[in-house]
Coordinates of C-alpha atoms in Angstrom, one line a residue:
M1 CA 69.5 55.4 52.5
K2 CA 67.9 53.1 55.3
N3 CA 65.0 55.4 55.7
K4 CA 64.4 55.6 51.9
I5 CA 64.1 51.8 51.9
L6 CA 61.6 51.8 54.8
L7 CA 59.5 54.4 53.0
F8 CA 59.4 52.5 49.8
T9 CA 58.3 49.2 51.7
F10 CA 55.4 51.2 53.3
A11 CA 54.3 52.6 50.2
I12 CA 54.2 49.0 48.6
L13 CA 52.2 47.7 51.6
C14 CA 49.8 50.6 51.4
V15 CA 49.1 49.7 47.6
A16 CA 48.7 46.2 48.4
F17 CA 46.2 46.9 51.2
I18 CA 44.3 49.3 49.0
S19 CA 44.0 46.7 46.1
G20 CA 43.2 43.8 48.2
C21 CA 46.1 41.9 47.1
E22 CA 48.2 40.5 50.0
K23 CA 52.1 40.6 50.2
D24 CA 54.2 38.3 52.5
D25 CA 57.4 40.2 51.9
F26 CA 58.7 42.9 49.6
E27 CA 59.3 40.7 46.4
E28 CA 56.5 38.1 46.2
V29 CA 52.6 38.5 45.8
V30 CA 50.5 36.0 47.7
G31 CA 47.4 35.6 45.5
V32 CA 46.4 37.2 42.2
C33 CA 43.8 39.9 41.7
P34 CA 40.6 38.6 39.9
I35 CA 39.7 39.8 36.4
V36 CA 37.3 38.8 33.7
A37 CA 39.1 36.8 31.3
S38 CA 36.4 36.2 28.7
T39 CA 32.5 36.7 28.0
T40 CA 29.6 35.3 26.1
P41 CA 28.6 37.2 23.9
L42 CA 31.9 38.9 23.2
S43 CA 32.1 42.6 23.7
N44 CA 30.5 44.5 20.7
A45 CA 29.0 41.2 19.2
L46 CA 26.2 41.6 16.8
D47 CA 23.1 39.5 15.9
V48 CA 23.2 37.8 19.2
P49 CA 20.3 35.1 19.5
L50 CA 17.4 36.2 21.4
G51 CA 17.6 33.1 23.6
Q52 CA 21.3 33.9 24.5
V53 CA 22.6 33.1 28.1
I54 CA 25.2 35.8 29.1
T55 CA 28.3 34.6 30.9
A56 CA 31.6 36.0 32.3
T57 CA 34.6 33.7 33.0
F58 CA 37.2 34.6 35.5
N59 CA 40.9 34.0 35.7
E60 CA 40.5 32.3 39.0
E61 CA 37.8 30.8 41.3
M62 CA 35.5 33.3 42.8
D63 CA 33.4 33.5 45.9
P64 CA 29.9 32.5 44.6
S65 CA 28.2 34.6 47.2
S66 CA 29.6 37.7 45.8
I67 CA 28.1 37.0 42.4
T68 CA 24.5 38.3 42.7
S69 CA 21.9 40.4 40.8
T70 CA 23.5 43.5 42.2
S71 CA 27.2 42.5 41.1
F72 CA 26.2 41.0 37.7
T73 CA 23.6 43.1 35.8
V74 CA 22.4 43.2 32.1
V75 CA 20.4 46.3 30.9
G76 CA 18.7 46.8 27.5
V77 CA 15.6 49.0 27.2
A78 CA 15.2 48.3 30.8
P79 CA 17.1 46.1 33.4
L80 CA 16.8 42.4 32.7
T81 CA 15.7 39.9 35.3
G82 CA 17.2 36.5 35.2
T83 CA 18.7 33.7 37.1
I84 CA 22.3 33.9 38.1
T85 CA 24.6 30.9 38.7
Y86 CA 28.2 30.4 39.2
A87 CA 30.4 27.3 38.4
D88 CA 33.8 26.5 37.3
K89 CA 35.0 30.2 37.3
T90 CA 32.1 31.1 35.2
A91 CA 29.2 33.3 36.4
T92 CA 25.9 32.7 34.2
F93 CA 23.0 35.3 33.7
A94 CA 19.9 33.4 32.1
P95 CA 17.3 36.0 31.2
T96 CA 13.8 35.3 32.4
V97 CA 12.4 36.2 29.0
P98 CA 14.1 36.2 25.7
L99 CA 16.1 39.3 24.5
L100 CA 14.4 41.9 22.4
E101 CA 15.2 42.2 18.7
N102 CA 17.4 45.1 17.4
T103 CA 18.4 46.0 20.9
T104 CA 21.8 46.9 22.5
Y105 CA 22.6 45.3 25.9
T106 CA 25.1 46.4 28.4
A107 CA 26.4 43.8 30.8
K108 CA 28.4 44.7 33.9
I109 CA 30.4 42.9 36.6
T110 CA 31.0 45.2 39.5
T111 CA 33.8 45.5 42.0
K112 CA 31.7 43.8 44.5
V113 CA 32.7 40.4 43.1
K114 CA 35.7 38.8 44.9
D115 CA 37.8 35.6 44.9
L116 CA 38.0 32.9 47.5
M117 CA 40.8 34.9 49.1
G118 CA 38.7 38.0 49.4
N119 CA 40.3 39.9 46.6
F120 CA 37.9 42.1 45.0
L121 CA 37.7 42.8 41.2
Q122 CA 39.7 46.1 40.9
V123 CA 37.7 47.7 38.0
E124 CA 34.0 47.2 36.9
Y125 CA 34.0 45.1 33.8
V126 CA 31.5 46.4 31.2
W127 CA 30.7 45.0 27.7
V128 CA 27.9 45.5 25.2
F129 CA 26.4 43.4 22.5
S130 CA 23.3 43.8 20.1
T131 CA 20.6 41.4 18.9
G132 CA 19.5 41.7 15.3
T133 CA 16.4 41.0 13.2
I134 CA 15.7 37.4 13.9
L135 CA 14.6 35.1 11.3
R136 CA 11.8 33.4 13.1
P137 CA 10.4 30.0 12.2
V138 CA 6.9 30.0 10.4
V139 CA 4.7 27.2 9.1
I140 CA 4.7 27.5 5.3
T141 CA 2.4 24.5 4.5
A142 CA -0.1 22.4 6.5
D143 CA -1.7 19.1 5.5
P144 CA -4.7 19.1 5.5
I145 CA -4.8 22.6 4.4
N146 CA -6.8 25.2 6.3
D147 CA -10.6 24.8 6.0
A148 CA -10.1 21.4 4.1
I149 CA -13.2 19.2 3.8
A150 CA -13.7 15.4 3.5
V151 CA -10.5 14.7 5.2
P152 CA -9.8 10.9 5.6
L153 CA -10.4 9.6 9.0
N154 CA -6.8 8.0 9.1
K155 CA -5.3 11.2 8.1
T156 CA -1.7 12.0 9.4
I157 CA -1.7 15.8 10.2
S158 CA 1.6 17.7 9.4
A159 CA 3.1 21.1 9.2
T160 CA 6.3 22.1 7.3
F161 CA 8.5 25.0 8.7
N162 CA 10.8 27.4 6.7
M163 CA 13.8 26.1 8.6
A164 CA 15.1 23.3 10.8
M165 CA 13.5 23.2 14.3
N166 CA 14.5 22.0 17.6
S167 CA 12.8 18.6 17.7
S168 CA 12.6 18.7 21.6
T169 CA 10.3 21.8 21.4
L170 CA 7.8 19.9 19.1
N171 CA 5.7 17.9 21.6
S172 CA 2.1 17.4 22.9
T173 CA 2.4 21.0 24.5
T174 CA 3.3 22.8 21.3
F175 CA 1.5 20.7 18.7
K176 CA -2.1 20.2 19.8
V177 CA -5.1 18.8 18.0
N178 CA -8.7 19.3 19.4
Q179 CA -12.2 18.3 18.3
G180 CA -14.1 20.9 20.0
V181 CA -12.9 20.9 23.7
N182 CA -11.8 17.2 23.4
V183 CA -8.0 16.8 23.1
V184 CA -6.9 14.3 20.4
T185 CA -4.0 12.1 21.5
G186 CA -1.4 10.9 19.0
V187 CA 2.3 10.4 18.2
I188 CA 4.4 13.4 17.2
T189 CA 7.5 13.0 15.0
Y190 CA 9.9 15.4 13.4
A191 CA 12.0 14.9 10.2
G192 CA 13.7 17.4 7.8
S193 CA 11.6 20.4 8.6
T194 CA 8.2 18.7 9.0
V195 CA 6.5 17.8 12.2
S196 CA 3.8 15.2 11.9
F197 CA 1.0 14.0 14.3
V198 CA -0.4 10.5 13.9
P199 CA -3.8 10.3 15.8
T200 CA -4.0 7.2 18.3
S201 CA -7.4 6.4 17.0
P202 CA -9.2 7.3 13.8
L203 CA -10.7 10.7 13.5
L204 CA -14.5 11.0 13.9
P205 CA -16.6 11.4 10.8
N206 CA -18.0 14.8 9.7
K207 CA -16.3 16.7 12.6
I208 CA -14.3 20.0 12.7
Y209 CA -10.8 19.6 14.1
T210 CA -8.5 22.5 15.1
V211 CA -4.7 22.2 15.1
T212 CA -2.5 24.6 17.0
I213 CA 1.2 24.9 16.8
T214 CA 2.3 27.2 19.8
T215 CA 5.2 29.8 20.1
G216 CA 6.7 27.1 22.3
A217 CA 8.0 25.5 19.0
K218 CA 11.5 26.9 18.4
N219 CA 14.0 26.6 15.5
S220 CA 17.5 25.1 16.0
Q221 CA 18.7 28.4 17.5
D222 CA 15.9 28.3 20.0
T223 CA 14.1 31.3 18.3
A224 CA 10.4 30.9 18.9
M225 CA 7.6 31.4 16.4
A226 CA 6.1 35.0 16.5
A227 CA 2.5 33.7 17.1
D228 CA 0.6 30.5 17.4
Y229 CA -0.3 28.9 14.0
I230 CA -3.8 27.6 14.0
W231 CA -5.9 25.9 11.2
N232 CA -9.1 23.9 11.0
F233 CA -10.3 20.9 8.8
T234 CA -13.5 18.9 8.5
T235 CA -13.4 15.0 8.2
D236 CA -15.1 13.0 5.6
I237 CA -18.6 11.6 6.0
V238 CA -18.7 7.8 6.2
P239 CA -20.4 6.6 3.0
T240 CA -23.5 4.4 3.0
V241 CA -25.6 2.5 0.7
T242 CA -28.8 4.4 0.2
I243 CA -30.9 2.1 -2.0
T244 CA -30.5 -1.0 -3.9
D245 CA -32.2 -2.7 -6.9
P246 CA -33.4 -5.2 -6.1
V247 CA -34.4 -4.0 -2.7
N248 CA -33.6 -6.3 0.2
N249 CA -35.8 -9.5 0.2
A250 CA -37.2 -8.6 -3.1
I251 CA -39.1 -11.4 -4.8
N252 CA -39.9 -12.3 -8.4
V253 CA -36.8 -10.5 -9.6
A254 CA -36.2 -11.0 -13.4
L255 CA -33.5 -13.3 -14.5
N256 CA -31.8 -10.7 -16.5
Q257 CA -31.6 -8.3 -13.5
T258 CA -28.7 -5.9 -13.1
V259 CA -28.0 -5.4 -9.4
T260 CA -27.2 -1.9 -8.4
A261 CA -26.5 0.1 -5.2
D262 CA -26.6 3.9 -4.8
F263 CA -24.1 5.5 -2.2
S264 CA -24.7 8.6 -0.2
I265 CA -21.5 10.3 -1.5
P266 CA -19.2 9.9 -4.5
M267 CA -16.9 6.7 -4.2
D268 CA -13.4 6.0 -5.3
V269 CA -13.9 4.1 -8.6
A270 CA -10.9 2.0 -8.0
T271 CA -12.4 0.5 -4.9
I272 CA -15.7 -0.5 -6.6
N273 CA -14.8 -3.8 -8.2
A274 CA -15.5 -7.7 -8.4
T275 CA -13.7 -7.9 -5.0
T276 CA -15.8 -5.4 -3.3
F277 CA -19.1 -5.9 -5.0
T278 CA -20.1 -9.6 -5.2
L279 CA -23.2 -11.6 -5.9
K280 CA -23.4 -15.2 -4.6
Q281 CA -25.9 -18.0 -4.7
G282 CA -25.3 -19.8 -1.6
T283 CA -21.4 -20.2 -1.4
T284 CA -21.1 -20.0 -5.4
T285 CA -19.8 -16.7 -6.6
I286 CA -21.8 -15.4 -9.6
P287 CA -19.3 -14.1 -12.3
G288 CA -20.2 -10.7 -13.7
T289 CA -19.1 -7.1 -14.6
V290 CA -18.9 -4.3 -12.2
I291 CA -19.4 -0.7 -13.3
Y292 CA -19.4 2.4 -11.2
S293 CA -20.8 5.7 -12.4
G294 CA -21.9 8.8 -10.7
T295 CA -22.9 7.5 -7.3
T296 CA -24.2 4.1 -8.5
A297 CA -22.3 0.8 -8.6
S298 CA -23.8 -1.8 -11.0
F299 CA -23.3 -5.6 -11.1
K300 CA -24.2 -7.2 -14.5
P301 CA -24.2 -11.1 -14.2
T302 CA -22.3 -12.8 -17.0
N303 CA -25.1 -15.2 -17.3
S304 CA -28.9 -15.2 -16.7
L305 CA -29.9 -15.9 -13.1
V306 CA -31.7 -19.1 -12.3
L307 CA -35.5 -19.5 -11.6
G308 CA -36.7 -19.4 -7.9
T309 CA -33.2 -18.8 -6.5
V310 CA -32.1 -16.7 -3.6
Y311 CA -29.0 -14.5 -4.4
T312 CA -27.1 -12.6 -1.8
A313 CA -25.3 -9.3 -2.9
T314 CA -22.4 -7.8 -0.8
I315 CA -20.6 -4.4 -0.9
T316 CA -17.6 -4.8 1.4
N317 CA -16.0 -2.1 3.5
G318 CA -13.2 -2.2 1.0
A319 CA -15.5 0.2 -0.9
K320 CA -14.2 3.8 -0.2
S321 CA -15.1 7.3 -0.7
V322 CA -13.3 9.6 -2.9
A323 CA -11.5 10.8 0.2
G324 CA -10.7 7.2 1.2
T325 CA -13.2 6.6 3.9
S326 CA -14.5 3.1 4.0
L327 CA -18.1 1.9 4.7
A328 CA -18.5 1.3 8.4
S329 CA -19.3 -2.3 7.6
D330 CA -20.2 -4.6 4.8
Y331 CA -23.5 -4.0 3.2
V332 CA -25.4 -7.2 2.6
W333 CA -28.9 -7.8 1.0
S334 CA -30.7 -10.6 -0.7
F335 CA -33.5 -11.2 -3.3
T336 CA -35.3 -14.1 -5.0
T337 CA -35.7 -14.6 -8.7
I338 CA -39.0 -15.4 -10.3
A339 CA -40.2 -18.9 -9.5
T340 CA -41.8 -19.9 -12.8
P341 CA -41.0 -18.8 -16.3
P342 CA -43.0 -16.0 -17.7
A343 CA -45.9 -16.9 -20.0
A344 CA -45.0 -17.6 -23.7
I345 CA -45.0 -14.5 -25.9
I346 CA -46.9 -15.2 -29.0
I347 CA -45.9 -13.4 -32.2
N348 CA -48.2 -14.3 -35.0
L349 CA -46.4 -14.2 -38.4
G350 CA -49.4 -15.3 -40.2
T351 CA -48.5 -16.5 -43.8
A352 CA -45.1 -14.6 -43.4
A353 CA -44.1 -17.5 -41.3
M354 CA -43.3 -19.6 -44.5
F355 CA -40.8 -17.2 -46.0
G356 CA -37.2 -17.6 -45.4
A357 CA -36.6 -14.3 -47.3
F358 CA -39.2 -11.7 -48.4
G359 CA -38.1 -8.6 -50.4
G360 CA -41.1 -6.3 -50.0
N361 CA -41.9 -4.8 -53.2
A362 CA -38.2 -4.8 -54.4
G363 CA -37.3 -8.3 -54.8
V364 CA -34.6 -10.9 -53.5
T365 CA -31.1 -11.1 -54.9
N366 CA -28.5 -14.0 -54.6
Q367 CA -24.8 -13.6 -55.6
G368 CA -22.8 -16.8 -55.3
L369 CA -23.2 -20.5 -55.8
N370 CA -23.9 -21.8 -52.4
T371 CA -27.1 -20.0 -51.3
V372 CA -29.9 -22.2 -50.0
I373 CA -33.3 -21.6 -48.4
N374 CA -34.0 -24.7 -46.3
N375 CA -37.7 -25.4 -45.2
G376 CA -38.9 -22.2 -46.6
S377 CA -39.9 -20.0 -49.5
I378 CA -38.9 -16.6 -50.7
G379 CA -41.2 -13.9 -52.1
S380 CA -41.8 -10.3 -53.0
T381 CA -44.8 -8.3 -54.4
A382 CA -42.4 -7.1 -57.1
A383 CA -42.4 -8.5 -60.7
S384 CA -40.6 -11.9 -61.0
T385 CA -37.7 -10.3 -62.8
L386 CA -36.6 -8.8 -59.4
I387 CA -36.0 -12.3 -58.1
T388 CA -32.5 -13.0 -59.2
G389 CA -30.1 -15.9 -58.8
F390 CA -32.7 -18.5 -57.5
H391 CA -34.6 -21.5 -58.6
D392 CA -37.3 -23.6 -57.0
G393 CA -37.4 -27.1 -58.3
L394 CA -37.3 -26.6 -62.0
V395 CA -38.3 -23.1 -62.2
I396 CA -35.3 -20.7 -62.6
Y397 CA -35.4 -16.9 -61.7
T398 CA -32.7 -15.2 -63.5
E399 CA -29.8 -17.4 -62.5
T400 CA -26.4 -17.1 -64.0
P401 CA -23.5 -19.6 -63.9
L402 CA -22.1 -17.6 -60.9
N403 CA -25.4 -16.9 -59.0
V404 CA -27.3 -20.1 -58.2
G405 CA -29.6 -20.3 -55.2
N406 CA -31.6 -23.1 -54.2
V407 CA -35.2 -22.5 -52.5
T408 CA -36.7 -25.7 -51.1
G409 CA -40.1 -24.3 -50.9
D410 CA -41.7 -21.9 -53.4
I411 CA -41.0 -18.6 -55.0
F412 CA -44.0 -16.1 -54.9
T413 CA -44.0 -13.0 -57.1
A414 CA -46.1 -10.8 -59.3
P415 CA -46.2 -11.6 -63.1
P416 CA -44.7 -12.0 -65.6
A417 CA -44.1 -15.7 -65.7
P418 CA -43.1 -17.6 -64.0
G419 CA -44.9 -15.2 -61.5
T420 CA -48.7 -15.7 -61.6
A421 CA -51.7 -13.8 -60.2
T422 CA -52.0 -16.6 -57.6
S423 CA -48.3 -16.2 -56.4
F424 CA -48.8 -12.6 -56.4
A425 CA -51.8 -12.8 -54.1
T426 CA -49.8 -15.1 -51.8
A427 CA -47.0 -12.6 -51.8
Q428 CA -49.4 -9.7 -51.0
Q429 CA -50.8 -11.5 -48.0
G430 CA -47.4 -12.3 -46.9
L431 CA -46.5 -8.7 -46.9
L432 CA -49.6 -7.7 -45.1
D433 CA -48.9 -10.4 -42.4
A434 CA -45.3 -9.3 -42.2
N435 CA -46.5 -5.7 -41.5
A436 CA -48.8 -6.8 -38.9
A437 CA -46.0 -8.8 -37.1
Y438 CA -43.6 -5.8 -37.4
L439 CA -46.1 -3.7 -35.6
S440 CA -46.7 -6.4 -32.9
I441 CA -43.1 -6.5 -31.9
S442 CA -42.6 -2.6 -32.0
P443 CA -42.0 -0.5 -28.9
A444 CA -45.5 0.7 -29.0
S445 CA -46.8 -2.9 -28.8
K446 CA -44.0 -4.3 -26.6
P447 CA -42.9 -1.3 -24.4
G448 CA -40.4 -1.4 -21.5
G449 CA -37.3 -2.8 -23.3
S450 CA -34.0 -2.2 -21.7
D451 CA -30.6 -1.6 -23.3
P452 CA -28.0 -3.8 -21.5
N453 CA -24.8 -2.2 -22.9
A454 CA -25.4 1.0 -24.8
G455 CA -26.5 -0.7 -28.0
E456 CA -23.6 -3.2 -28.0
L457 CA -24.9 -6.9 -27.8
G458 CA -21.6 -8.6 -28.4
G459 CA -20.1 -10.4 -25.4
L460 CA -23.3 -10.5 -23.4
T461 CA -25.5 -13.3 -22.2
L462 CA -29.1 -12.3 -22.1
A463 CA -32.1 -14.0 -20.4
P464 CA -35.6 -13.7 -22.2
G465 CA -37.1 -10.3 -22.5
V466 CA -37.6 -7.3 -24.4
Y467 CA -34.5 -5.2 -25.3
K468 CA -34.6 -1.8 -26.7
S469 CA -31.5 0.3 -28.0
A470 CA -31.5 3.6 -26.4
S471 CA -29.5 5.1 -29.3
G472 CA -31.5 3.6 -31.9
T473 CA -28.9 1.1 -33.2
F474 CA -28.0 -2.4 -32.1
K475 CA -24.6 -3.9 -32.8
I476 CA -23.0 -7.5 -32.4
S477 CA -19.4 -6.6 -32.7
N478 CA -17.4 -7.1 -29.4
G479 CA -18.0 -10.8 -29.5
D480 CA -20.8 -13.4 -29.9
L481 CA -24.2 -12.8 -28.3
T482 CA -25.5 -15.7 -26.1
L483 CA -29.2 -16.1 -25.4
D484 CA -29.8 -18.4 -22.4
A485 CA -33.3 -19.8 -21.9
K486 CA -32.4 -21.5 -18.5
G487 CA -34.4 -24.5 -19.7
D488 CA -37.7 -22.5 -20.5
P489 CA -39.2 -23.7 -23.8
N490 CA -41.2 -20.5 -24.0
A491 CA -38.2 -18.1 -23.6
T492 CA -38.7 -15.4 -26.0
W493 CA -36.5 -12.5 -27.0
I494 CA -37.4 -9.3 -28.7
F495 CA -34.9 -6.8 -29.9
Q496 CA -36.0 -3.3 -30.9
T497 CA -34.0 -0.7 -32.7
A498 CA -35.3 2.5 -34.2
S499 CA -32.6 2.5 -36.9
S500 CA -30.1 -0.1 -38.0
L501 CA -29.0 -3.6 -36.9
T502 CA -25.3 -4.5 -37.6
V503 CA -23.8 -7.9 -36.9
G504 CA -19.9 -8.5 -37.3
I505 CA -17.1 -6.2 -38.2
A506 CA -14.7 -5.9 -41.2
G507 CA -11.9 -8.4 -41.9
P508 CA -11.6 -12.2 -42.4
T509 CA -12.3 -12.9 -38.7
G510 CA -14.9 -10.2 -38.2
A511 CA -17.9 -12.6 -38.4
K512 CA -20.0 -12.7 -35.1
S513 CA -22.6 -15.2 -34.1
I514 CA -25.7 -15.8 -31.8
I515 CA -25.2 -18.7 -29.6
M516 CA -28.4 -20.4 -28.2
K517 CA -28.1 -21.9 -24.7
N518 CA -30.3 -24.2 -22.4
G519 CA -33.1 -24.8 -24.7
A520 CA -33.2 -21.5 -26.5
L521 CA -35.1 -21.7 -29.8
A522 CA -34.5 -19.8 -33.0
K523 CA -38.4 -19.5 -33.6
N524 CA -38.6 -17.3 -30.4
V525 CA -36.2 -14.6 -31.3
F526 CA -37.4 -11.4 -33.2
W527 CA -35.7 -8.5 -34.5
Y528 CA -37.6 -5.1 -35.1
V529 CA -35.3 -3.0 -37.2
G530 CA -36.6 0.5 -38.2
S531 CA -34.3 0.8 -41.2
N532 CA -31.9 -1.9 -42.5
A533 CA -30.0 -4.8 -41.2
T534 CA -26.4 -5.8 -42.2
I535 CA -25.6 -9.4 -41.3
N536 CA -21.7 -10.3 -41.3
G537 CA -20.6 -8.2 -44.2
A538 CA -17.2 -10.0 -44.1
G539 CA -19.0 -13.4 -44.6
G540 CA -19.4 -16.4 -42.1
G541 CA -21.0 -16.4 -38.7
T542 CA -24.5 -17.6 -37.6
M543 CA -27.3 -15.2 -37.0
V544 CA -30.6 -16.2 -35.2
G545 CA -34.0 -15.1 -35.2
T546 CA -36.9 -13.6 -37.5
I547 CA -35.5 -10.3 -38.8
I548 CA -38.3 -7.7 -39.8
A549 CA -36.7 -4.7 -41.3
N550 CA -38.3 -1.8 -42.8
S551 CA -35.7 -1.0 -45.4
G552 CA -33.8 -4.2 -46.4
V553 CA -31.6 -7.0 -45.1
T554 CA -28.1 -7.8 -46.5
F555 CA -26.0 -10.9 -45.9
S556 CA -22.2 -10.9 -46.6
T557 CA -20.7 -9.1 -49.5
A558 CA -20.0 -10.0 -53.1
G559 CA -16.9 -12.1 -53.5
N560 CA -16.9 -13.7 -50.1
A561 CA -16.9 -17.5 -50.2
S562 CA -17.4 -18.0 -46.4
Q563 CA -20.9 -19.3 -45.7
T564 CA -23.2 -17.0 -43.8
V565 CA -26.0 -18.7 -41.8
L566 CA -29.4 -17.4 -40.7
N567 CA -31.4 -19.7 -38.4
G568 CA -34.6 -17.7 -38.8
R569 CA -36.2 -15.4 -41.5
A570 CA -34.9 -12.3 -43.4
I571 CA -38.1 -9.9 -44.1
S572 CA -37.9 -6.5 -45.5
L573 CA -41.0 -4.5 -45.9
V574 CA -40.2 -1.8 -48.6
A575 CA -36.6 -2.9 -49.8
S576 CA -34.7 -5.9 -51.2
V577 CA -33.1 -8.8 -49.3
T578 CA -29.7 -9.5 -50.8
M579 CA -27.6 -12.7 -50.1
V580 CA -24.1 -13.8 -51.0
N581 CA -23.5 -17.5 -50.2
T582 CA -26.0 -17.6 -47.5
T583 CA -28.0 -20.4 -45.8
I584 CA -31.3 -19.6 -44.2
N585 CA -32.8 -22.4 -42.2
V586 CA -36.5 -21.4 -41.6
P587 CA -37.6 -22.7 -38.0

């Protein structure tokens, strides 16, 4: 029996020696054999990230010197290289390069590893894991887009990814902006799935920039982009003022000048306004209206400019291109208006000057009880029967109880009585002189007229000059028209329209007037009308000037009690003149 016990003890000692586990007596083990308690990834794990660090954790502290590239290996398509470290019972294998997609890897801890007591791992520990198809980050949108042009110089450059990114991988190394070989510095931020680059200084005008996001940019799982993402854009051109009217230091500028500036590129209309486009006389700001069309900004002064005065126009760098690029600096220029008023324009009316109303060969008609011709006569080459509703002194021309018009001068017509051969001859000469005056104020005789507001004269203040409707019609409907002589007693206005003239709009408050300012005189205002003139059809209002219309002049409308006033003359060459409660004051 004693021999059997000795034999059993010897067998135990042999096993302990072979296994590396020490015994101090027959019952108790001194130390524990090392084993791998857990791994990362787990054995048979799938879809392992490509950036995975492989670890093996032991049940006890190990001898770090035994954990080497020969005792801890990882093999895929080929053996992996990596950095092996040990700490806190855990051996770590960090691959030098990311793992491959759709690849099975075998990790192995060999029996060469041992614990601090020298006990070796009894059996090699082997486990496998597989990577999958990795969803890599890609740039889905860039701002500016690739090949964008006219990009603002203060542009924030950004890129949006298809997934959340690791913000620490988005930096000046992975997000680069270059202008040629020059590196652009800036501040990089990341929010949501968008990375943004704010240049430290404004971009340069009319330059090509290249933006690169490298494969160093990784998602939140540390998966890199498959390839660099590169795009280009071209910055905007700095706008300039190419020409002005008047030019800088111009002299003898007309008092009704509209000041204009042409730009090198289209501008943002919202930035062309009374703040960015100003006109001053000294320190006094001149009121006016600013309009932008095409590439031209226009400043129309509300009132006529002053004789012999220096004006300064300014377009500030608040004016921006369509892309938002400002002028490099304020653009300033000056000009001087004419020093002396222009010579008087003489319009010879001949014998037509004595008529307050002349109805060609068609007569003159009054409807109402309050029509009066002050300081003048009326006439027509038609028979006296076509003068209706008037009397001059005691001579009555077809008046009725409801149609009474007083002519303070005389009435000149053809027979029958009270028309006479003598009055007919006077009327004929008046018509000849009216025709001559009509031709003398026509575009053929007085060319160069401007259209200040597309045929709409209402609301304007006009300096002396010749004005011609581009469309063939003139209207005074958006307010009263002001004529400003600026103290010039010879200030003359000639208005030319190939077709009609219409003053006023419908409704009880529709009457419009002409306001004379700073010495403007009714005798110096003339209207050339190619067809007919209609003056305040709703009644009321004050019209000014000598109207010479080819095909008739009409004041107010039957039934209107409001008095309509003309300070001037109403002359029609081939049609009648019709008045309803109208006062004509012949200048």
